[in-house]
CSV table of C-alpha atoms in Angstrom, one decimal:
chain,number,residue,atom,x,y,z
A,41,MET,CA,10.1,9.0,-10.1
A,42,TRP,CA,9.8,12.7,-9.5
A,43,ARG,CA,11.3,15.9,-11.0
A,44,ASN,CA,11.7,18.9,-8.8
A,45,ASN,CA,14.8,21.0,-9.2
A,46,MET,CA,16.3,22.3,-6.0
A,47,ARG,CA,18.5,25.2,-5.2
A,48,VAL,CA,20.6,24.9,-2.0
A,49,ILE,CA,22.8,27.8,-0.7
A,50,ILE,CA,25.6,27.6,1.9
A,51,CYS,CA,26.4,30.7,3.8
A,52,ASP,CA,29.4,30.4,6.2
A,53,ASP,CA,32.6,32.3,6.6
A,54,ASP,CA,34.5,29.1,7.3
A,55,GLU,CA,35.7,27.6,4.0
A,56,TYR,CA,36.2,24.2,5.6
A,57,ILE,CA,32.6,24.1,6.8
A,58,ARG,CA,31.4,25.2,3.4
A,59,GLN,CA,33.3,22.3,1.7
A,60,ARG,CA,32.0,19.8,4.2
A,61,LEU,CA,28.4,20.9,3.7
A,62,HIS,CA,28.9,20.9,-0.1
A,63,ASP,CA,30.3,17.3,0.0
A,64,ASN,CA,27.3,16.1,2.1
A,65,ILE,CA,24.8,17.8,-0.2
A,66,ARG,CA,26.3,15.9,-3.1
A,67,LEU,CA,26.1,12.7,-1.1
A,68,ALA,CA,22.5,13.2,-0.3
A,69,PHE,CA,21.8,14.0,-4.0
A,70,LYS,CA,23.3,10.7,-5.0
A,71,SER,CA,21.1,8.9,-2.5
A,72,MET,CA,18.0,10.7,-3.9
A,73,ARG,CA,19.0,9.7,-7.5
A,74,LYS,CA,19.0,6.0,-6.4
A,75,SER,CA,15.5,6.5,-5.1
A,76,GLY,CA,14.3,7.8,-8.5
A,77,TYR,CA,14.9,11.6,-8.2
A,78,GLN,CA,15.3,13.1,-11.7
A,79,GLY,CA,15.5,16.8,-10.9
A,80,LEU,CA,18.6,19.1,-10.9
A,81,LEU,CA,20.5,20.3,-7.9
A,82,GLU,CA,22.1,23.8,-7.9
A,83,CYS,CA,24.4,24.5,-5.0
A,84,ASP,CA,25.8,28.0,-4.4
A,85,GLU,CA,28.1,29.4,-1.6
A,86,TYR,CA,28.6,32.7,0.1
A,87,ASP,CA,31.0,33.6,2.9
A,88,ASN,CA,28.9,36.5,4.3
A,89,GLY,CA,25.2,37.4,4.8
A,90,LYS,CA,25.3,40.6,2.8
A,91,ASP,CA,26.1,38.8,-0.5
A,92,LEU,CA,23.4,36.2,0.3
A,93,LEU,CA,20.7,38.8,0.8
A,94,GLU,CA,21.7,40.4,-2.6
A,95,ASP,CA,21.0,37.1,-4.3
A,96,GLU,CA,17.6,37.6,-6.0
A,97,GLY,CA,17.3,34.0,-7.2
A,98,GLU,CA,14.9,31.5,-5.8
A,99,LYS,CA,16.1,29.7,-2.7
A,100,ASP,CA,14.8,26.4,-1.5
A,101,LEU,CA,17.2,25.4,1.4
A,102,VAL,CA,19.8,27.7,3.0
A,103,PHE,CA,22.5,26.4,5.4
A,104,LEU,CA,23.3,29.5,7.4
A,105,ASP,CA,26.0,30.1,10.0
A,106,ILE,CA,24.9,32.3,12.9
A,107,GLU,CA,28.2,34.1,13.8
A,108,MET,CA,29.7,35.8,10.7
A,109,PRO,CA,31.5,39.1,10.1
A,110,GLY,CA,29.0,41.8,9.3
A,111,ALA,CA,25.4,40.7,9.2
A,112,ASP,CA,24.8,37.9,11.7
A,113,GLY,CA,22.9,34.8,10.8
A,114,ILE,CA,19.8,35.5,12.9
A,115,SER,CA,19.2,38.9,11.1
A,116,VAL,CA,20.0,37.4,7.7
A,117,GLY,CA,17.6,34.5,8.4
A,118,ARG,CA,14.8,36.8,9.5
A,119,ALA,CA,15.3,38.9,6.3
A,120,LEU,CA,15.2,35.8,4.1
A,121,LYS,CA,11.9,34.7,5.8
A,122,GLN,CA,10.4,38.1,5.3
A,123,ASP,CA,11.2,38.0,1.6
A,124,ASP,CA,10.1,34.4,1.1
A,125,SER,CA,8.3,32.6,4.0
A,126,ASP,CA,8.6,29.3,2.2
A,127,VAL,CA,12.5,29.2,2.2
A,128,LEU,CA,13.9,26.4,4.4
A,129,ILE,CA,16.7,27.6,6.8
A,130,ALA,CA,19.1,25.2,8.5
A,131,TYR,CA,21.3,27.0,11.0
A,132,VAL,CA,24.8,25.6,11.4
A,133,THR,CA,26.5,26.7,14.6
A,134,SER,CA,28.1,25.6,17.9
A,135,HIS,CA,26.3,28.2,19.9
A,136,THR,CA,23.0,26.8,21.3
A,137,GLU,CA,22.3,30.1,23.1
A,138,PHE,CA,20.9,31.4,19.8
A,139,LEU,CA,18.4,28.6,19.5
A,140,ASP,CA,15.4,30.6,20.8
A,141,ASP,CA,16.1,33.5,18.5
A,142,ALA,CA,16.3,31.1,15.5
A,143,MET,CA,13.2,29.2,16.4
A,144,SER,CA,11.2,32.5,16.7
A,145,PHE,CA,10.7,32.5,12.9
A,146,CYS,CA,10.3,28.7,12.3
A,147,VAL,CA,13.7,27.6,11.1
A,148,PHE,CA,13.8,24.2,9.4
A,149,ARG,CA,16.7,22.6,11.2
A,150,TYR,CA,19.4,23.5,13.8
A,151,ILE,CA,22.7,21.6,13.1
A,152,SER,CA,25.4,21.8,15.6
A,153,LYS,CA,29.2,21.8,15.0
A,154,PRO,CA,31.2,19.7,14.6
A,155,LEU,CA,29.1,18.6,11.6
A,156,ASN,CA,27.4,15.2,11.6
A,157,GLN,CA,27.2,13.7,8.1
A,158,GLU,CA,24.1,11.6,8.8
A,159,ARG,CA,22.2,14.6,10.2
A,160,ILE,CA,23.1,16.8,7.2
A,161,VAL,CA,22.1,14.1,4.7
A,162,LYS,CA,18.8,13.6,6.5
A,163,CYS,CA,18.2,17.4,6.5
A,164,ILE,CA,18.6,17.6,2.8
A,165,CYS,CA,16.4,14.5,2.1
A,166,ASP,CA,13.7,15.9,4.3
A,167,ALA,CA,13.9,19.2,2.4
A,168,PHE,CA,13.5,17.3,-0.9
A,169,ASN,CA,10.4,15.6,0.4
A,170,ILE,CA,8.9,18.9,1.5
A,171,LEU,CA,9.8,20.5,-1.9
A,172,CYS,CA,8.1,17.6,-3.8
A,173,LYS,CA,4.8,18.4,-1.9
A,174,ARG,CA,5.1,22.1,-2.7
A,175,ARG,CA,5.5,21.7,-6.4
A,176,ILE,CA,3.5,19.7,-8.9
A,177,ASN,CA,3.4,19.4,-12.6
A,178,VAL,CA,0.0,20.4,-14.1
A,179,VAL,CA,-1.3,20.1,-17.7
A,180,ILE,CA,-2.5,23.5,-18.8
A,181,ASP,CA,-5.9,23.5,-20.6
A,182,GLU,CA,-4.8,25.0,-23.9
A,183,GLY,CA,-5.6,22.0,-26.0
A,184,ASN,CA,-2.0,21.1,-26.6
A,185,CYS,CA,-0.9,19.4,-23.3
A,186,VAL,CA,1.4,22.1,-22.1
A,187,TYR,CA,3.1,21.2,-18.8
A,188,ARG,CA,3.8,23.8,-16.2
A,189,LYS,CA,5.3,23.5,-12.7
A,190,VAL,CA,3.2,25.1,-10.0
A,191,ASN,CA,4.2,25.9,-6.4
A,192,THR,CA,1.3,24.4,-4.4
A,193,TYR,CA,2.0,26.9,-1.5
A,194,ASN,CA,0.7,29.6,-3.8
A,195,ILE,CA,-2.6,27.9,-4.6
A,196,VAL,CA,-5.4,29.5,-2.6
A,197,MET,CA,-8.1,27.2,-3.8
A,198,VAL,CA,-9.1,24.8,-6.6
A,199,GLU,CA,-12.6,24.8,-8.2
A,200,LYS,CA,-14.1,22.2,-10.4
A,201,ASP,CA,-15.3,23.7,-13.6
A,202,SER,CA,-17.1,21.1,-15.7
A,203,ARG,CA,-14.4,18.6,-16.8
A,204,ARG,CA,-11.5,21.0,-15.9
A,205,LEU,CA,-10.1,22.6,-12.8
A,206,LYS,CA,-9.4,26.3,-12.0
A,207,LEU,CA,-6.4,27.0,-9.7
A,208,TYR,CA,-6.8,30.4,-8.0
A,209,MET,CA,-3.3,31.6,-7.2
A,210,LYS,CA,-2.1,34.0,-4.5
A,211,ASN,CA,-1.0,36.6,-7.1
A,212,GLY,CA,-4.6,36.7,-8.6
A,213,GLU,CA,-3.8,34.5,-11.5
A,214,VAL,CA,-6.3,31.8,-12.5
A,215,ILE,CA,-4.8,28.7,-14.1
A,216,ARG,CA,-7.1,26.3,-16.0
A,217,VAL,CA,-5.8,22.7,-15.9
A,218,MET,CA,-6.9,19.3,-17.0
A,219,GLY,CA,-7.8,16.5,-14.5
A,220,THR,CA,-10.3,15.6,-11.8
A,221,ILE,CA,-10.6,17.2,-8.5
A,222,ASN,CA,-10.1,13.9,-6.6
A,223,ASP,CA,-6.9,13.1,-8.5
A,224,PHE,CA,-5.6,16.6,-8.0
A,225,LEU,CA,-6.1,16.4,-4.2
A,226,ILE,CA,-4.0,13.2,-4.0
A,227,GLY,CA,-0.9,15.2,-5.1
A,228,LEU,CA,-1.3,17.9,-2.4
A,229,ASN,CA,-0.1,18.1,1.2
A,230,PRO,CA,-3.0,16.7,3.3
A,231,LEU,CA,-2.1,18.9,6.2
A,232,MET,CA,-2.6,22.0,4.1
A,233,PHE,CA,-5.3,21.2,1.5
A,234,VAL,CA,-8.8,19.8,2.2
A,235,MET,CA,-11.9,19.3,0.2
A,236,CYS,CA,-14.6,21.4,1.7
A,237,HIS,CA,-17.2,20.7,-1.1
A,238,ARG,CA,-17.3,18.3,-4.0
A,239,SER,CA,-16.3,21.2,-6.2
A,240,PHE,CA,-13.7,22.9,-4.0
A,241,ILE,CA,-10.3,22.3,-2.5
A,242,ILE,CA,-9.0,25.0,-0.1
A,243,ASN,CA,-5.6,25.9,1.2
A,244,LEU,CA,-5.8,26.2,4.9
A,245,LYS,CA,-2.9,28.7,4.8
A,246,TYR,CA,-5.2,31.3,3.3
A,247,VAL,CA,-8.4,30.8,5.2
A,248,SER,CA,-9.7,34.0,6.8
A,249,ARG,CA,-13.0,32.7,8.3
A,250,ILE,CA,-15.5,29.9,8.0
A,251,ASP,CA,-19.3,30.0,8.4
A,252,LYS,CA,-21.9,27.2,7.9
A,253,ASN,CA,-22.0,27.4,4.1
A,254,THR,CA,-18.9,29.2,3.0
A,255,VAL,CA,-15.1,29.5,3.4
A,256,TYR,CA,-13.5,32.9,2.9
A,257,LEU,CA,-9.9,33.1,1.8
A,258,CYS,CA,-7.5,36.0,1.6
A,259,GLY,CA,-9.9,38.2,3.4
A,260,ASP,CA,-13.1,38.0,1.2
A,261,LYS,CA,-11.2,37.9,-2.1
A,262,TYR,CA,-12.0,34.2,-2.6
A,263,VAL,CA,-15.0,32.3,-1.6
A,264,ALA,CA,-15.5,28.5,-1.6
A,265,TYR,CA,-18.7,26.5,-0.9
A,266,LEU,CA,-18.8,24.4,2.3
A,267,SER,CA,-20.8,21.3,2.5
A,268,ARG,CA,-23.0,21.1,5.6
A,269,ASN,CA,-21.6,17.6,6.5
A,270,ARG,CA,-18.0,18.8,6.2
A,271,TYR,CA,-18.3,21.9,8.5
A,272,THR,CA,-17.0,20.3,11.7
A,273,SER,CA,-14.1,18.5,10.0
A,274,ILE,CA,-13.0,21.6,8.1
A,275,LYS,CA,-13.1,23.7,11.3
A,276,GLU,CA,-11.0,21.0,13.1
A,277,ALA,CA,-8.5,20.8,10.2
A,278,PHE,CA,-8.2,24.6,10.2
A,279,ILE,CA,-7.6,24.8,14.0
A,280,ASN,CA,-5.0,22.0,13.7
A,281,TYR,CA,-3.2,23.8,10.9
A,282,VAL,CA,-3.1,27.1,12.8
A,283,GLU,CA,-1.8,25.3,16.0
A,284,LYS,CA,1.0,23.6,14.0
A,285,SER,CA,1.9,26.9,12.3
A,286,ILE,CA,2.4,28.9,15.6
C-alpha cells in the first residue's frame, strides 16, 4: 500500500480529446486503487498553453497537445521542463514530424491520435510508479515521530550520523531523520542512488567529480567519503547514469 498524491494536467484545445483523456485517467486511477494505491489524484484541464504556463502549482504529469492556438506544445513543454526538470510530459498529437523536437528535452511519452485507451492507461500507471520512487515518507527526528514527504530527486546525499541520518537537500536544507542507512537505501531508485561508503549514499544526478577517496557533489558544496573497494563500481554507476540521461 502506498500514498503518493499525484497531479495530472491535460492541455489540449480539443474538448473531446480532453474528455477522453480525463476518462482514461480516472480508469487508470481505479486500477491503481485496486492495487493498493491510497493517494489522491488531482486532474486539471487547460485549452491553451498560456494558461498552463501561468499555473504555478506542482505538476507531476502533463498531457500536452502540440498544435494549439497561440503557444505551441513544443515551446510550452520546453518552458515546463526549464521550470521543473522533473515534470513528466506526454505529447498527444497526430503529427509525428514533431517527434525529434519533442525528444530533444526528454519527454516521457509520445501518444498518437486517435487515442488508444490501453496506451494512455499504461502511461499513467508508469508515471505513478516513477512518482512513488521520487517521493518517500520519512520520520523527522524531533522526538515526536513527525512524518514528512520528501522528493527523493532533491536529495543530494545521505549521511549516517550515529543512529540517525542526515539528508542533504538541493536547496541547502539538512533534514535529520530516524532509520538505518541500509533500510533507507531500499526505498530509493537504484539507478540514481548508490552507497559509496558505509556512512554515505549519493545521488548520481548531482555528482560533479570522483577521485579515489571522495565524491564531490553540486560542485564542491557537498563531499562524501568513497570506500576504496567501491571506487570502480561507483565510477561505472555514474557513467551508466550519465549515458541514460543524455
